[in-house]
Amino acid sequence: SLVLGAPRSFLNTSTLDVAVRWLEGAPDYNSGTTFGLPWPRGKFNANTTTFTGTAGSEKIQLQSWVTGYWPDGSVKWSGHAIPASQTIAEEYTITASGSDNLTVLFEKRQSAGIATDSGDGIVVDTGKISVTFPKSGSVLVSSIQTSGGKTVGQSGRLILRTQSDIIDYEDNSVNQTSIEHLEFQGVINQTTISEDSSTRALVTVSGTHQTEAGAGAWLPFTVRFYLYASSDAIKIVHNIVYDKNSSDTFVTGIGIKFDVPLAEEELYNRHVRLAGVDGGFFNEAVQGITGLRRDPGQEVSTAQVEGEETPDISTWATTVSSRTQWIPAWNDFRLTQLSPDGFNLQKRTKVGQSWVKIPGGTRSDGLAYLGGATAGGLAVGLRDFWKKYPTSLDISNAATDTGSITVWLYSPSAGPLDLRPFHDGLGESGNYTKQLDALEITYEDYEEGYNTPYGISKYSELFLYAFDTTPSSDTLATLTAHTNQPPVLFAEPDYIHSTKAIGSYWAPPDNSTAAAATIESNLNFLLSYYQQQVEQRRWYGFWDFGDFMHTYDVDRHTWRYDIGGYAWDNSELSPDLFWWNYFLRSGRADVYRFAEAQLRHVAETDVYHLGHMKGLGTRHGVQHWGDSAKQVRISTPIYRKIFWHLSGGDERVGELVREVLDVGEVWNVIDARRKVHTAGVNYVPDPTAVWISLGIDWSGIAIAWLIEWERRGPRWEESRERIFESMRTIANLTNGFVTGEALYNTYTGAISPPPTDPENLGEVTVAHLSASFGMLETISQLLDHLGPDDVPTGFLEAWLDYCYYYGASSVEQTARYGVSFGNLNLKQGHSRLTAWAANHLGNETLAQRAWNEFYNTDGLSLKTVWETEKVSGSKVLIPVDEASWLAANDAALYGLAGLENLALVGSALGDN
Amino acid sequence: SLVLGAPRSFLNTSTLDVAVRWLEGAPDYNSGTTFGLPWPRGKFNANTTTFTGTAGSEKIQLQSWVTGYWPDGSVKWSGHAIPASQTIAEEYTITASGSDNLTVLFEKRQSAGIATDSGDGIVVDTGKISVTFPKSGSVLVSSIQTSGGKTVGQSGRLILRTQSDIIDYEDNSVNQTSIEHLEFQGVINQTTISEDSSTRALVTVSGTHQTEAGAGAWLPFTVRFYLYASSDAIKIVHNIVYDKNSSDTFVTGIGIKFDVPLAEEELYNRHVRLAGVDGGFFNEAVQGITGLRRDPGQEVSTAQVEGEETPDISTWATTVSSRTQWIPAWNDFRLTQLSPDGFNLQKRTKVGQSWVKIPGGTRSDGLAYLGGATAGGLAVGLRDFWKKYPTSLDISNAATDTGSITVWLYSPSAGPLDLRPFHDGLGESGNYTKQLDALEITYEDYEEGYNTPYGISKYSELFLYAFDTTPSSDTLATLTAHTNQPPVLFAEPDYIHSTKAIGSYWAPPDNSTAAAATIESNLNFLLSYYQQQVEQRRWYGFWDFGDFMHTYDVDRHTWRYDIGGYAWDNSELSPDLFWWNYFLRSGRADVYRFAEAQLRHVAETDVYHLGHMKGLGTRHGVQHWGDSAKQVRISTPIYRKIFWHLSGGDERVGELVREVLDVGEVWNVIDARRKVHTAGVNYVPDPTAVWISLGIDWSGIAIAWLIEWERRGPRWEESRERIFESMRTIANLTNGFVTGEALYNTYTGAISPPPTDPENLGEVTVAHLSASFGMLETISQLLDHLGPDDVPTGFLEAWLDYCYYYGASSVEQTARYGVSFGNLNLKQGHSRLTAWAANHLGNETLAQRAWNEFYNTDGLSLKTVWETEKVSGSKVLIPVDEASWLAANDAALYGLAGLENLALVGSALGDN
Ligand SMILES: [Ca+2]
Ligand SMILES: [Ca+2]
């Protein structure tokens, strides 16, 4: 197909058709999907544009909204929701139609939408299911009713269990008999419904966990329920923020539970299904009538096994029907995934009796069904179940009138969640000299009190499916696949690229020359290697899935999981930007899934969302929250922006990027320079003058402002002003970005000279890390957004100077700034700054310099043999493939610079 | 080689060379081995025979003893121990030399042996290690010293942890705050040393577990330590007997712990090794100096990784040596195998700090090493570690002066061990009518009070290895393989067969005709299928490994793990006899390992070793100890006899077979017929007249007597008398074995007519199960042992009659006994009785009848398609291969009858 998604006629008409396709091809099941689309500047006035959707010649229902505006008010990004459907097209076309005389904002459905607010609750009726969400109490979902009128779910609630200490026979200080065990439930503070619910209704419930007696009120939660027209499913996004100190209490279980009414169903017509491996299922009835000494008749057995209503018991062989009282009914079922490689399965007849082992397996797909052949039932699945171990699935009270399904996001069968620091300070506490000396050896930046989980969060995604009758296990297998790989719609890279709405520094893959093809091959190597390492190194787990490690230990054949600053990567040197920009240019599904998992991890767990460090993230380390360097370089919204737009404005990510808006106030409290005070400078933080890095810190907040401005969030005008003010004042610095560090006014966004140069005589502080966390991508997007006419005077020049001089010769640096920048590294990564400048200036010589920096400075050289080596035998715990020459920093920088250089100065590459 | 192991000259000389070979080929490591050899009747007078061993032309050290005598006092079975050795021959020759003028019993070493009893302790000095065993207190092994004089192990002790109840949020009756957690240690009651310790010393320690305050005194243990001359290893056989009711307390951990002195070793020269998958290892130092920000020098890193002493710290780069105080030392390491498919690994710096996750894997080989490059250390491995999950390995206090290794036979990281019944009685309690009716549907024979674990036991095998310096991980991988597959020496099937010392109803494989080859192929199918099912159905676990399931549920594609009498097999219909006799005839290693695992399981866990049911086992069921039918058919020593002899008299099995000697007294208490009283008969058990089955019960006790007589145990003369008395009195029964049931005198062994026929007029009670648990094999071995002249008059005829008439026509039965035997089944299995009679009588017609019964009655017919079918997708949890037509009963009977018929009437087979 030729240029699908490209504008039909870009300039002369006010209509544009954009094709969107499924990430992994058309799925077997569609419960409704949301996605985002970019639009070129100045094309579609947000107030006068209609969006419509078609699948082939069929018009489809479409809910649309704007997630980004160009400064002129034209649509930059739109979000769209399509309903659930039986037939699923390979491709959909979204058409934007601009018109001067339209008065409607968007085409809306004639109906009032699928949600109704009744005052004390919200009811969403998709046409397939009707779901009621109360506004108070501990029940988040009070009823799930099918269109057939059956209530198949009730009392959806959140469960939290804790204990006050950990039994440790090596630790005499623990009083084992005084340990208190508590159970909490989520109690609603607020339940809201999305403004527009025409195709998609979003119910957001927030609150805290409290004991039955009302005590506790901690671990705040936000649970989002997404329901689409015509859908029998609910997507559930579950978030909690940890708001205790690590020794205060120990979480032993975090779950979400739904009741299933079963009173009307015979025990032998009640069915339990638990997902096994790769679409496999455990299929049993609560009271099994197969495998007995007497045969009720094959029709009866077959019906039960297939989840259908058995023939009436009066038709069974009486040798069975007269003896059902002797056939145990199984009340409780439990699947526990306590390691990423194995799960156990068991069931019991009732409390007080022993569990009976059922043969388990390796990796459960993480879905549980409970219901009846005639009464219907529920299935609940947790995405990435085994990857987020320890997890478990409980089916309880299946032999009583009300059964239940509990999905444990943290399994009570695992040991307590221990968030305490991994060491006692090693004598470094209270002494910066010691801490800095220790940094020299373990690379850990330690400081007592900073290694706290207070404020980190956890993201979980679940799907709930409702049924009028027990579904076939093949159906459940389809839903299990859907749960673990929710279908994604996206536009073609070529189209996205053409809009310039999400960066102009990337382009679709380029294999036009041998040199370009080699870079493409290397990028692919890096992407594949990290995916393989996740599996081989078991980078899975409740807090860990999504992350990877920072540096390899060649001697031990293991990543440095235990060494201070070399362990969890926490987005060090922006691998996020490599993955996401690579996805944008390629549309590769594996890259999307990898980047998505990393985003969900880093954005939640490596960043604080409560407390005095809110908005900052934690530097790489052994524990995600352990290092004392708390920075915006981990939380910078530049890492979230691509996903946020492509997802149609994912609500959780939208919330997270906004948290960074106020990070200036946090800098006033958390002085990043506290251990490395400059001699002779007495810096006292002050809201009008907070000492920050222009590269790391200003970039991080500037991209938050840009997103707020684009989306026209509640603070968009303030954000726009801050952008202009900060750009203007940076341009006022004598040495612009070469100044390196400066003072930031938290009230206005204005930048002023650093304490080391109060007279603005011209400070030179160039650091290798400044532009390693999205500075180029942030500035480039700011420039693209503003357009050439609106950029404050001098800003572009300041940026071009920084780009040019970082990699320039010492002689050139001295000629321009009076001093050399000294020995800088990460030049391979910085070659993309040179490339950006070369591209902007159309300077072929500079383009050549960019490639020279890419190939011949540091990082991964032309001599690199892009291969892995197999290591096995007694040297390693399990056989692994290693690229001992590769660390995450190099991968991130080579990857991002490689793809950006190809886009910016690819024509200058030749055939190196 | 021609007829290896066959007698050089069978009749005319008093010397015999027997070759023994390794089961799986010569191993890489030999820490000393024990094995048994049979000898023909009347050949070697036990008092005048010398045994010597050679490997090629080299004489080897050999300790020999007698484990079985023929009635004439000649050696029937001998046991032999060879020492550890560096070179390991493919084959050894054991020579028995008889001489009239020898006065020594056996050749013994000139030295006093390797053990010394010092009064308050026993010291075993193998030449490589010197190990001290106290006679009191809670330390079973007080010191392990290398020949280099280093103490590398101390304070070997047993650990038990319990809690008084299980936290269950579904169970309001559990008071969660009143749960008491206790730790017990094994306290010695007795420590003994084997009489002969010339090549092998056996130290046996027994006692109970007590709290530090001396309370408790429960869970009796016997721990056997085997040490061989020249060995640096200790084989440890650990046994516990559960002696509480299932609700009294809950075990949370069972471990064996050794201390390792480390005070003299630098932290960076202390090494931790934990076994991973298939010879893989986790290799770390307590204080790692690799992967740091600064490099101490490659020599330093390499030394540490390879477990060698590093160059002196003064030679390191000072950038490292000046900063070792900032490098965490890791005090504790933990590997937990909580499912058979995955293990987790973690470490921590000290108590009170969080554990740090280390990437784990699938199935750990189960060995832990702790020690120093200069101080030496210990490795401890648990055989079948992952197969016996939940297990774990702890290395503790490695950063202190005294580290320790704990091997957890039951991991404290798993939930409590729950031995309670799996159902509440379902209303059957106190009512035999209901229990019998329930038996009709679930096949469970339930009775309240009988589903108790009181008296079951658990067998564990460990190896401890001592080192002067940290060994290479390749060495540890070799020891790990040794731990999991301890080398076994055995003689050639041809030779064993020729001695007639262990049955004359089996013979080496016969592929001489197409029909025979088909049977051989089918036997192989059965053996392979069960091995495959163990893996696919995950028949692993603390109590479960070794067992398999009884019957398949075709509808659910699963074995009937949850259905009353169809779940765990508990030796139903003697599969043991199939496996072991198949091994005898083939020498096949996989069959030996499979049979060995089953034996260790059934003999311990399916049988009671304490309490009023001691000596009886439990019928097949959902829980190994659950069914109320407690019988000798599970505990019969006929299942243990082959292994017992081949192993050179395995001490634990020797103890277990002796437990059956007193089972007559148990029958007096446990009335097997209590639910099925015969109308009109008022049976009151009485020690002189206990109502038993001649097939199941008398066979079971008779084989115990035979073993006691053969081995000349403490009660051998009594046992011999009982054999004769019972054979004589059975012969006196008018209908002999056809009488079926009779009265047993527990004081004398005499059999008298049953209460249904007090006048001995001639009762006919023929049941399909009578001869299904080793009756033929027991009687045949009794007849072989006695020889034709000593068999009490009429006994052989009674047995031949039983063999002939079970499969005879109704007309013949009526002609002989006045009544027909009725509709009997298991005729395929009983064809071996017909074959035995045909062989004994030389009756070709009867031989043909045997084959007809084998092929054309019941069981696995000629129409059977010996294939499995793959089942996958959503029908099953994980993909499986199923032979839906096969149950364990059929497999056991076809297997045993097949191999016995080939041996007994193979020549009559023709080419069916
Ligand atoms: Ca992280
Ligand atoms: Ca068993």
mmCIF file of N, CA and C in Angstrom, chain A residues 168 281 283-284 290-291 293-294 298 323 326 338 344 347-350 353-354 357 420-422 424 437 440-441 474 540 544 553 555-556 560-562 874 876-877, chain B residues 168 281 283-284 290-291 293-294 298 323 326 338 344 347-350 353-354 357 420-422 424 437 440-441 474 540 544 553 555-556 560-562 874 876-877:
data_model
loop_
_atom_site.group_PDB
_atom_site.id
_atom_site.type_symbol
_atom_site.label_atom_id
_atom_site.label_comp_id
_atom_site.label_asym_id
_atom_site.label_seq_id
_atom_site.Cartn_x
_atom_site.Cartn_y
_atom_site.Cartn_z
ATOM 1 N N ASP A 168 12.329 -13.554 62.270
ATOM 2 C CA ASP A 168 13.682 -13.819 61.777
ATOM 3 C C ASP A 168 14.441 -14.528 62.896
ATOM 4 N N PHE A 281 -5.236 -24.280 30.458
ATOM 5 C CA PHE A 281 -6.175 -23.998 31.542
ATOM 6 C C PHE A 281 -6.387 -25.188 32.452
ATOM 7 N N ASN A 283 -9.212 -26.831 34.317
ATOM 8 C CA ASN A 283 -10.659 -26.829 34.103
ATOM 9 C C ASN A 283 -11.320 -27.793 35.081
ATOM 10 N N GLU A 284 -11.999 -27.274 36.058
ATOM 11 C CA GLU A 284 -12.677 -28.173 36.980
ATOM 12 C C GLU A 284 -14.012 -27.610 37.408
ATOM 13 N N THR A 290 -16.523 -36.497 37.157
ATOM 14 C CA THR A 290 -15.730 -37.353 36.264
ATOM 15 C C THR A 290 -14.712 -38.123 37.099
ATOM 16 N N GLY A 291 -14.230 -39.219 36.526
ATOM 17 C CA GLY A 291 -13.171 -39.980 37.185
ATOM 18 C C GLY A 291 -13.637 -40.746 38.417
ATOM 19 N N ARG A 293 -15.866 -43.762 40.567
ATOM 20 C CA ARG A 293 -15.948 -45.212 40.402
ATOM 21 C C ARG A 293 -17.138 -45.593 39.532
ATOM 22 N N ARG A 294 -18.168 -44.764 39.574
ATOM 23 C CA ARG A 294 -19.371 -45.003 38.763
ATOM 24 C C ARG A 294 -19.529 -43.850 37.784
ATOM 25 N N GLN A 298 -21.789 -40.391 29.742
ATOM 26 C CA GLN A 298 -20.792 -39.550 29.058
ATOM 27 C C GLN A 298 -21.297 -38.137 28.799
ATOM 28 N N ARG A 323 -25.439 -40.686 45.174
ATOM 29 C CA ARG A 323 -24.266 -40.608 46.061
ATOM 30 C C ARG A 323 -23.527 -39.269 45.989
ATOM 31 N N TRP A 326 -21.459 -37.890 48.863
ATOM 32 C CA TRP A 326 -20.125 -38.425 49.220
ATOM 33 C C TRP A 326 -19.015 -37.855 48.333
ATOM 34 N N LEU A 338 5.313 -17.884 42.948
ATOM 35 C CA LEU A 338 6.264 -17.267 43.873
ATOM 36 C C LEU A 338 7.644 -17.104 43.271
ATOM 37 N N ASN A 344 2.589 -23.067 41.809
ATOM 38 C CA ASN A 344 1.932 -24.205 42.454
ATOM 39 C C ASN A 344 0.426 -23.981 42.413
ATOM 40 N N LYS A 347 -6.063 -26.999 46.065
ATOM 41 C CA LYS A 347 -7.461 -26.721 46.372
ATOM 42 C C LYS A 347 -7.799 -27.404 47.688
ATOM 43 N N ARG A 348 -8.899 -26.985 48.284
ATOM 44 C CA ARG A 348 -9.313 -27.616 49.535
ATOM 45 C C ARG A 348 -10.827 -27.626 49.609
ATOM 46 N N THR A 349 -11.332 -28.518 50.454
ATOM 47 C CA THR A 349 -12.778 -28.635 50.570
ATOM 48 C C THR A 349 -13.356 -27.537 51.457
ATOM 49 N N LYS A 350 -12.563 -27.109 52.452
ATOM 50 C CA LYS A 350 -13.050 -26.042 53.339
ATOM 51 C C LYS A 350 -11.944 -25.604 54.290
ATOM 52 N N GLN A 353 -9.284 -27.781 56.783
ATOM 53 C CA GLN A 353 -8.841 -29.039 56.155
ATOM 54 C C GLN A 353 -7.596 -28.735 55.321
ATOM 55 N N SER A 354 -6.803 -29.750 55.111
ATOM 56 C CA SER A 354 -5.567 -29.565 54.363
ATOM 57 C C SER A 354 -5.844 -29.249 52.900
ATOM 58 N N LYS A 357 -2.665 -30.820 46.743
ATOM 59 C CA LYS A 357 -1.836 -30.335 45.644
ATOM 60 C C LYS A 357 -2.406 -30.754 44.292
ATOM 61 N N ARG A 420 13.134 -2.288 53.541
ATOM 62 C CA ARG A 420 14.194 -1.646 54.330
ATOM 63 C C ARG A 420 15.470 -1.493 53.493
ATOM 64 N N PRO A 421 16.341 -0.593 53.871
ATOM 65 C CA PRO A 421 17.613 -0.444 53.154
ATOM 66 C C PRO A 421 18.387 -1.767 53.161
ATOM 67 N N PHE A 422 19.214 -1.951 52.138
ATOM 68 C CA PHE A 422 19.926 -3.224 52.059
ATOM 69 C C PHE A 422 21.219 -3.226 52.862
ATOM 70 N N ASP A 424 23.388 -0.976 56.322
ATOM 71 C CA ASP A 424 23.137 -0.120 57.492
ATOM 72 C C ASP A 424 23.853 1.219 57.412
ATOM 73 N N ASP A 437 33.687 9.255 49.197
ATOM 74 C CA ASP A 437 34.764 8.283 49.023
ATOM 75 C C ASP A 437 34.173 6.917 48.666
ATOM 76 N N GLU A 440 33.274 6.442 45.133
ATOM 77 C CA GLU A 440 34.405 6.113 44.271
ATOM 78 C C GLU A 440 34.586 4.606 44.080
ATOM 79 N N ILE A 441 34.054 3.828 44.982
ATOM 80 C CA ILE A 441 34.321 2.390 44.875
ATOM 81 C C ILE A 441 33.070 1.576 44.521
ATOM 82 N N ASP A 474 -11.291 -22.220 25.403
ATOM 83 C CA ASP A 474 -10.659 -21.551 24.266
ATOM 84 C C ASP A 474 -10.957 -20.053 24.303
ATOM 85 N N TYR A 540 12.500 -9.843 36.647
ATOM 86 C CA TYR A 540 11.062 -9.872 36.887
ATOM 87 C C TYR A 540 10.805 -9.554 38.360
ATOM 88 N N ASP A 544 10.251 -4.944 40.254
ATOM 89 C CA ASP A 544 11.381 -4.910 39.323
ATOM 90 C C ASP A 544 11.015 -4.996 37.847
ATOM 91 N N ASP A 553 29.281 -7.205 35.201
ATOM 92 C CA ASP A 553 30.493 -7.629 35.896
ATOM 93 C C ASP A 553 31.116 -8.762 35.094
ATOM 94 N N ASP A 555 33.858 -10.299 35.374
ATOM 95 C CA ASP A 555 34.498 -11.379 36.132
ATOM 96 C C ASP A 555 33.490 -12.411 36.624
ATOM 97 N N ARG A 556 32.360 -11.936 37.090
ATOM 98 C CA ARG A 556 31.348 -12.855 37.646
ATOM 99 C C ARG A 556 30.337 -13.334 36.614
ATOM 100 N N ARG A 560 25.701 -6.249 37.603
ATOM 101 C CA ARG A 560 26.121 -5.858 38.961
ATOM 102 C C ARG A 560 24.915 -5.560 39.858
ATOM 103 N N TYR A 561 24.109 -6.579 40.059
ATOM 104 C CA TYR A 561 22.862 -6.414 40.808
ATOM 105 C C TYR A 561 23.101 -5.978 42.240
ATOM 106 N N ASP A 562 24.292 -6.194 42.750
ATOM 107 C CA ASP A 562 24.576 -5.976 44.172
ATOM 108 C C ASP A 562 25.555 -4.834 44.418
ATOM 109 N N SER A 874 29.866 -24.534 35.309
ATOM 110 C CA SER A 874 29.872 -24.152 36.727
ATOM 111 C C SER A 874 30.224 -22.678 36.936
ATOM 112 N N VAL A 876 28.473 -20.240 35.945
ATOM 113 C CA VAL A 876 27.225 -19.478 36.073
ATOM 114 C C VAL A 876 26.115 -20.368 36.648
ATOM 115 N N LEU A 877 25.142 -19.717 37.261
ATOM 116 C CA LEU A 877 24.022 -20.441 37.868
ATOM 117 C C LEU A 877 23.212 -21.171 36.805
ATOM 118 N N ASP B 168 -5.290 -17.967 58.756
ATOM 119 C CA ASP B 168 -6.190 -18.197 57.628
ATOM 120 C C ASP B 168 -7.285 -17.135 57.687
ATOM 121 N N PHE B 281 26.565 -22.961 38.857
ATOM 122 C CA PHE B 281 26.821 -22.498 40.221
ATOM 123 C C PHE B 281 26.739 -20.986 40.350
ATOM 124 N N ASN B 283 28.547 -18.240 42.143
ATOM 125 C CA ASN B 283 29.902 -18.139 42.675
ATOM 126 C C ASN B 283 30.150 -16.731 43.181
ATOM 127 N N GLU B 284 30.214 -16.563 44.469
ATOM 128 C CA GLU B 284 30.499 -15.235 44.982
ATOM 129 C C GLU B 284 31.384 -15.284 46.215
ATOM 130 N N THR B 290 34.970 -7.589 42.608
ATOM 131 C CA THR B 290 34.829 -7.448 41.149
ATOM 132 C C THR B 290 33.660 -6.516 40.858
ATOM 133 N N GLY B 291 33.665 -5.958 39.673
ATOM 134 C CA GLY B 291 32.541 -5.126 39.238
ATOM 135 C C GLY B 291 32.485 -3.787 39.934
ATOM 136 N N ARG B 293 33.824 0.202 40.959
ATOM 137 C CA ARG B 293 34.176 1.348 40.121
ATOM 138 C C ARG B 293 35.681 1.387 39.868
ATOM 139 N N ARG B 294 36.438 0.846 40.828
ATOM 140 C CA ARG B 294 37.898 0.795 40.675
ATOM 141 C C ARG B 294 38.337 -0.667 40.660
ATOM 142 N N GLN B 298 43.618 -7.419 37.812
ATOM 143 C CA GLN B 298 42.953 -8.619 37.287
ATOM 144 C C GLN B 298 43.313 -9.864 38.086
ATOM 145 N N ARG B 323 39.540 1.365 50.346
ATOM 146 C CA ARG B 323 38.097 1.597 50.462
ATOM 147 C C ARG B 323 37.291 0.339 50.761
ATOM 148 N N TRP B 326 33.920 0.385 52.548
ATOM 149 C CA TRP B 326 32.669 0.828 51.902
ATOM 150 C C TRP B 326 32.044 -0.281 51.050
ATOM 151 N N LEU B 338 10.556 -23.367 46.055
ATOM 152 C CA LEU B 338 9.201 -23.540 46.585
ATOM 153 C C LEU B 338 8.263 -24.189 45.581
ATOM 154 N N ASN B 344 14.222 -19.197 43.856
ATOM 155 C CA ASN B 344 14.653 -17.824 44.031
ATOM 156 C C ASN B 344 15.946 -17.811 44.825
ATOM 157 N N LYS B 347 20.290 -12.452 48.938
ATOM 158 C CA LYS B 347 21.322 -12.307 49.961
ATOM 159 C C LYS B 347 21.098 -11.000 50.695
ATOM 160 N N ARG B 348 21.699 -10.892 51.871
ATOM 161 C CA ARG B 348 21.558 -9.638 52.603
ATOM 162 C C ARG B 348 22.844 -9.376 53.377
ATOM 163 N N THR B 349 22.999 -8.122 53.752
ATOM 164 C CA THR B 349 24.220 -7.763 54.462
ATOM 165 C C THR B 349 24.137 -8.136 55.939
ATOM 166 N N LYS B 350 22.951 -8.104 56.503
ATOM 167 C CA LYS B 350 22.783 -8.455 57.920
ATOM 168 C C LYS B 350 21.304 -8.485 58.287
ATOM 169 N N GLN B 353 18.125 -5.740 57.668
ATOM 170 C CA GLN B 353 18.212 -5.064 56.370
ATOM 171 C C GLN B 353 17.485 -5.942 55.352
ATOM 172 N N SER B 354 17.054 -5.311 54.296
ATOM 173 C CA SER B 354 16.304 -6.044 53.277
ATOM 174 C C SER B 354 17.196 -7.023 52.519
ATOM 175 N N LYS B 357 17.556 -9.360 45.823
ATOM 176 C CA LYS B 357 17.289 -10.458 44.899
ATOM 177 C C LYS B 357 18.483 -10.730 43.987
ATOM 178 N N ARG B 420 -3.478 -32.159 58.015
ATOM 179 C CA ARG B 420 -4.867 -32.415 58.398
ATOM 180 C C ARG B 420 -5.596 -33.146 57.272
ATOM 181 N N PRO B 421 -6.675 -33.844 57.615
ATOM 182 C CA PRO B 421 -7.457 -34.527 56.581
ATOM 183 C C PRO B 421 -7.942 -33.530 55.532
ATOM 184 N N PHE B 422 -8.140 -34.010 54.320
ATOM 185 C CA PHE B 422 -8.542 -33.086 53.259
ATOM 186 C C PHE B 422 -10.044 -32.860 53.216
ATOM 187 N N ASP B 424 -13.876 -33.271 55.834
ATOM 188 C CA ASP B 424 -14.349 -33.354 57.223
ATOM 189 C C ASP B 424 -15.121 -34.625 57.513
ATOM 190 N N ASP B 437 -20.940 -47.091 51.247
ATOM 191 C CA ASP B 437 -21.651 -46.508 50.106
ATOM 192 C C ASP B 437 -20.779 -45.464 49.420
ATOM 193 N N GLU B 440 -18.260 -46.755 47.068
ATOM 194 C CA GLU B 440 -18.792 -47.094 45.749
ATOM 195 C C GLU B 440 -18.642 -45.956 44.738
ATOM 196 N N ILE B 441 -18.500 -44.743 45.241
ATOM 197 C CA ILE B 441 -18.475 -43.632 44.292
ATOM 198 C C ILE B 441 -17.100 -42.958 44.207
ATOM 199 N N ASP B 474 33.925 -26.446 39.190
ATOM 200 C CA ASP B 474 33.811 -27.693 38.426
ATOM 201 C C ASP B 474 33.833 -28.889 39.373
ATOM 202 N N TYR B 540 6.133 -34.426 42.359
ATOM 203 C CA TYR B 540 7.278 -34.090 43.189
ATOM 204 C C TYR B 540 6.760 -33.556 44.518
ATOM 205 N N ASP B 544 5.674 -36.368 48.537
ATOM 206 C CA ASP B 544 5.141 -37.051 47.359
ATOM 207 C C ASP B 544 6.174 -37.695 46.444
ATOM 208 N N ASP B 553 -8.134 -39.870 34.769
ATOM 209 C CA ASP B 553 -9.460 -39.329 34.477
ATOM 210 C C ASP B 553 -9.454 -38.867 33.015
ATOM 211 N N ASP B 555 -11.753 -37.828 31.140
ATOM 212 C CA ASP B 555 -12.515 -36.622 30.807
ATOM 213 C C ASP B 555 -11.720 -35.352 31.088
ATOM 214 N N ARG B 556 -11.041 -35.354 32.194
ATOM 215 C CA ARG B 556 -10.307 -34.139 32.576
ATOM 216 C C ARG B 556 -8.868 -34.122 32.071
ATOM 217 N N ARG B 560 -6.302 -38.899 38.664
ATOM 218 C CA ARG B 560 -7.365 -38.579 39.634
ATOM 219 C C ARG B 560 -6.779 -38.202 40.999
ATOM 220 N N TYR B 561 -6.023 -37.117 40.985
ATOM 221 C CA TYR B 561 -5.311 -36.687 42.200
ATOM 222 C C TYR B 561 -6.255 -36.330 43.333
ATOM 223 N N ASP B 562 -7.503 -36.066 43.025
ATOM 224 C CA ASP B 562 -8.446 -35.545 44.014
ATOM 225 C C ASP B 562 -9.584 -36.515 44.322
ATOM 226 N N SER B 874 -6.214 -25.284 25.545
ATOM 227 C CA SER B 874 -6.940 -24.876 26.753
ATOM 228 C C SER B 874 -7.570 -26.052 27.502
ATOM 229 N N VAL B 876 -5.920 -28.369 28.908
ATOM 230 C CA VAL B 876 -5.003 -28.759 29.981
ATOM 231 C C VAL B 876 -4.187 -27.555 30.445
ATOM 232 N N LEU B 877 -3.720 -27.639 31.676
ATOM 233 C CA LEU B 877 -2.925 -26.554 32.259
ATOM 234 C C LEU B 877 -1.620 -26.386 31.507
#
